[in-house]
Amino acid sequence: MVSMTSFTSGNNQKAVIDSPSQALLGSAGVLPTTCKHDGLTSAHQLAKLTNALLYGVINSIRTIPTMYGYALIIFSHPAFTDYTPALSKLVVFSSAVHQVIFTLLSSLPFAIGQVQDAGLIFLSTMATSICNSLGEDVSTEAKVATTVVTIGIATASLGVCLVVMGRLKLAAFASYLPMPVIGGYLAFIGLFCLYAGLALCTGHVVNDFTSMLKVLDNAHNVLLCLPGVVGGALLLLVSQQFRSPFALSTAIVVMPLFFFLVLAIGSISLDEARDDGWVDPIAESASISELINLFDFSLVHWDQVPKQIVTWIGMVFIVAFSSSLDVVAIEIDMGSKLRINHELETVGWSNVVSGLLGGYTGSKIFSQTIFTCRYKTKARIVDVCVILSELAIVTVPVSVMSYVPRFFLAATLIFVALDLMLEWLVLAYHKMSLRECVVVWLSFLAINLISLDVGMLVGMGIAILNFLLGYVQESVVSNCPRSSATVRDLAKHRTLTRKRGVIVHFEFCGNLFFGSSVQILESVQKAVYVRKSQEQSPITEGKWTETPHDSNVLCAAASNEVDIAVECLDGSPAPDANAPPTEFVVMNFSRVSGMDSTAARSAFLILQKYCKNQGITVVFADACPNIRRLLLKNGIADEENFFVDAEAALEFCENQVLARTSSPTSAGRRLSHHNEALNQLLHHLMGESVDTPFVHNVDEFFHQCEVPLGHTFYLVGEPADHFYLLSSGRVAFGVTGGDKNAEFDATSSVVSGSLFGEVSFFSRQSRQVIAIAMEDCTVFKMTRAQFVLLSEFSPLFALRLYDFQRQVLAIKRASTASGSVDEDLHDRIRFACLLQEEIAKALTRVPADAANSLIKRKLCKDFEAISTQLETAVLRVSAREQEAQKALVEQQQDGRIVAEHQGQVFEFAELENEIAHNEALIEEREQDINKIHQSVAQVNEIFRDLAAIVQDQQGAIDDIETHVHESMQQTQQGLEQVKQASDAQSYCVLQ
């Protein structure tokens, strides 16, 4: 439809451009050309008018018979039998009123608005309820007057509600009614249309399954119904198999013609057909005055109006929902945006006017509106034709039902019945899930077996239950192992790595309600491990084993922990028999929108008690105020159990694990190093033994500083000419700018015993973060000048510091868990190159003795491994870049980029700027990839040269060692000879 609109616009522009040239030609004496053009225009206008009239007649043929069927559905109670002609004309008149309002107010010039099937059953329920409530004592005239007045009031008040919803832009509010319930209701409309069609064929009352069986028990009635059923099936087949709209209209017209053809061939008169029940008896047509006399307000029983409130509420939702769906369906078919709230307001005004004139609920008829739109008949002459046809039926003094076969009108109803029932009871399986199809069937059965309003409520309850069942099956809890981003020294990191299973992190999502309790309880208990009941563990006794700070003892303790037999918290066997017992449980509520008290008590309170019995600490992270208040009121948690986010909760648990793992002496030493020598601090930092020689006497190169809370160590953008060793306190890092007055937002932190600022120092880059003391701190500062002197004084210590920095950098990358290799690839390559240069300088100053050769060989092997890993990462990222580049090039070669948004296609010309930007990015990425390859090749070549140098030095060292051994042997031999000579000389002196 977008291209169609563009084509029309193009023609209009062409006409405007050509008109000056036509004027010039006319002035030059070419007058016949202008006359010919005017003649073509007149012929074109005449063709458009004829086409519009044709489509107006077709819409009238499809509409008027259906209105008679709808009248029989609304007034199906036996009390209305004598008033059927007048009531049928009243329905047709109401359709004309709806069409007038849509013609005047709708933004769609081709909109067809009629009495709609969505509200029929509610109107029929009201009419039947009023007649049954009044009983036999009340006259038929009073029943009819009460019914038509009540239905008019209900229709007008419904229109007011729709107008308010449209003004307040609440069209989407009607969507809260579940589609499966609507489907069950529409299927019930189909069944009711079937009843009405059979009643129209036979002339008997058919309003339920029992009466239908009673009518069909007669063979003559079956014969009367057979043409209507066959005709309805043929209309359904034609509508589904033939795309032309003329096919269905032709089939509708052919049915009565075929009937009269059979009568002519069989020489059967119309009176004989009436006697056999094929045509209604001749009856006087209802005049306009008779229609007005139906509204005798003196006969109205006003006490019946409030009794229809419940039915009216259901009708409001159904009509609003169906009207919104019709507008959306028209919008989708047209491919252009419609003002849904405006159209809903138009539907409301049509119902207001129709109700005030004693009419019935109506809306847009989707099928006929689309039929008129698709065939480019957008003139309002179609609407006028439908209005005039319906008004003619109302004013004509002849009863149409007395001259057309009964099965003709019945076939249109049976066609609607088969269409609705087939779509919602059979074909809905392809559009809905199996559970939703069950809801459709159960809603359909509930409406049939109980009543319309109660059945709808039952269907709503079933739909809610279906939603709860589906929501309960959705996973609301997941076990997400993770660690905090806090940077720690290697010894602490090794401890946390060894004991990472003792902290369990659960992430909850969605709305936690009573239906989620079982899932939460089972999932958490299966992921939390405890010691088996027959084993007495320090955790269950509330005691902790204290071990000296010795690596061998720690390894032994770790091996003992692996041998502990564990089971799940619920007593079932643990999936991982070697897993350590759980010590901490972190419950992350960052993605939880709400929680009810049932879930709090039946899930979290029980889990809290189970964990407390096993000595497991439970903490809660990022809980909203309502959830926090609920947990506190139910005694599930205390104030100290809440943390602002999962990062803080995990850091707390890790600190507790570190404190419990170490002995009180070592723990105190690790948490506060005020009274500890720098040499011992470096031993703990690097994980070296106390007697390591190259750490001795390096404390003179560090400068000890005491800084207060809030001290800024460095800002973003400052040169990295020093780094720090944190002896005590806590330092946090953020990404704020260089302004000291800017608000500080901490993203990570380090604790005592850690280095910080060393990454930028060794890579010779400016500072990327700001470092601020979060409490009083003691630090040891190393400047670049002092580091140069330190490298000359103790080159092995400098090499070991480089190696330590590599490990810390790896830990930092693992703790951030970014998962992206290429984010900092350039920094890693640059850091590797600078690190290699420093190592090469330091290696030249290493003494050439046998003890140092092993250290040099180990360092060389480590950096060769780093080079291999770096090359692998670069190749992988390079492959990704090339794939992305290839995909983008292929996308550009298509000629356009398609962006689907409500059926609109944006041409390539609208994205030229973006494509040019992408081309620039591609070129820049190609250059970066080439630089990366060159850098990696240089690093590999340097490392190979370095390895060769080390091997040559190792060979020279081996030769020196061999010569030393030979010299020692010769010296020993010389000593023996000197001793022999001395003995001989002494012997000679004695003689």
Tab-separated table of C-alpha atoms in Angstrom, residues 832-841 859-868 933-951:
chain	number	residue	atom	x	y	z
A	832	ALA	CA	54.263	-6.804	26.398
A	833	CYS	CA	56.749	-4.877	24.262
A	834	LEU	CA	57.700	-2.521	27.089
A	835	LEU	CA	57.942	-5.413	29.491
A	836	GLN	CA	60.252	-7.258	27.089
A	837	GLU	CA	62.547	-4.256	26.852
A	838	GLU	CA	62.825	-3.986	30.629
A	839	ILE	CA	63.479	-7.719	30.940
A	840	ALA	CA	66.203	-7.599	28.295
A	841	LYS	CA	67.907	-4.766	30.170
A	859	LEU	CA	61.587	-16.374	33.143
A	860	CYS	CA	62.323	-16.863	29.466
A	861	LYS	CA	59.983	-19.835	29.278
A	862	ASP	CA	57.214	-17.853	30.988
A	863	PHE	CA	57.451	-14.984	28.560
A	864	GLU	CA	57.547	-17.324	25.579
A	865	ALA	CA	54.232	-18.710	26.839
A	866	ILE	CA	52.887	-15.167	27.119
A	867	SER	CA	53.897	-14.497	23.534
A	868	THR	CA	52.110	-17.623	22.319
A	933	HIS	CA	50.074	-8.441	13.165
A	934	GLN	CA	53.295	-6.451	12.828
A	935	SER	CA	53.525	-5.928	16.585
A	936	VAL	CA	52.963	-9.591	17.306
A	937	ALA	CA	55.560	-10.577	14.760
A	938	GLN	CA	58.058	-8.178	16.331
A	939	VAL	CA	57.286	-9.483	19.819
A	940	ASN	CA	57.728	-13.080	18.674
A	941	GLU	CA	60.993	-12.266	16.937
A	942	ILE	CA	62.306	-10.451	19.999
A	943	PHE	CA	61.337	-13.326	22.267
A	944	ARG	CA	63.049	-15.810	19.934
A	945	ASP	CA	66.200	-13.675	19.949
A	946	LEU	CA	65.944	-13.443	23.711
A	947	ALA	CA	65.651	-17.206	23.994
A	948	ALA	CA	68.676	-17.653	21.750
A	949	ILE	CA	70.700	-15.210	23.855
A	950	VAL	CA	69.730	-16.991	27.029
A	951	GLN	CA	70.656	-20.342	25.508
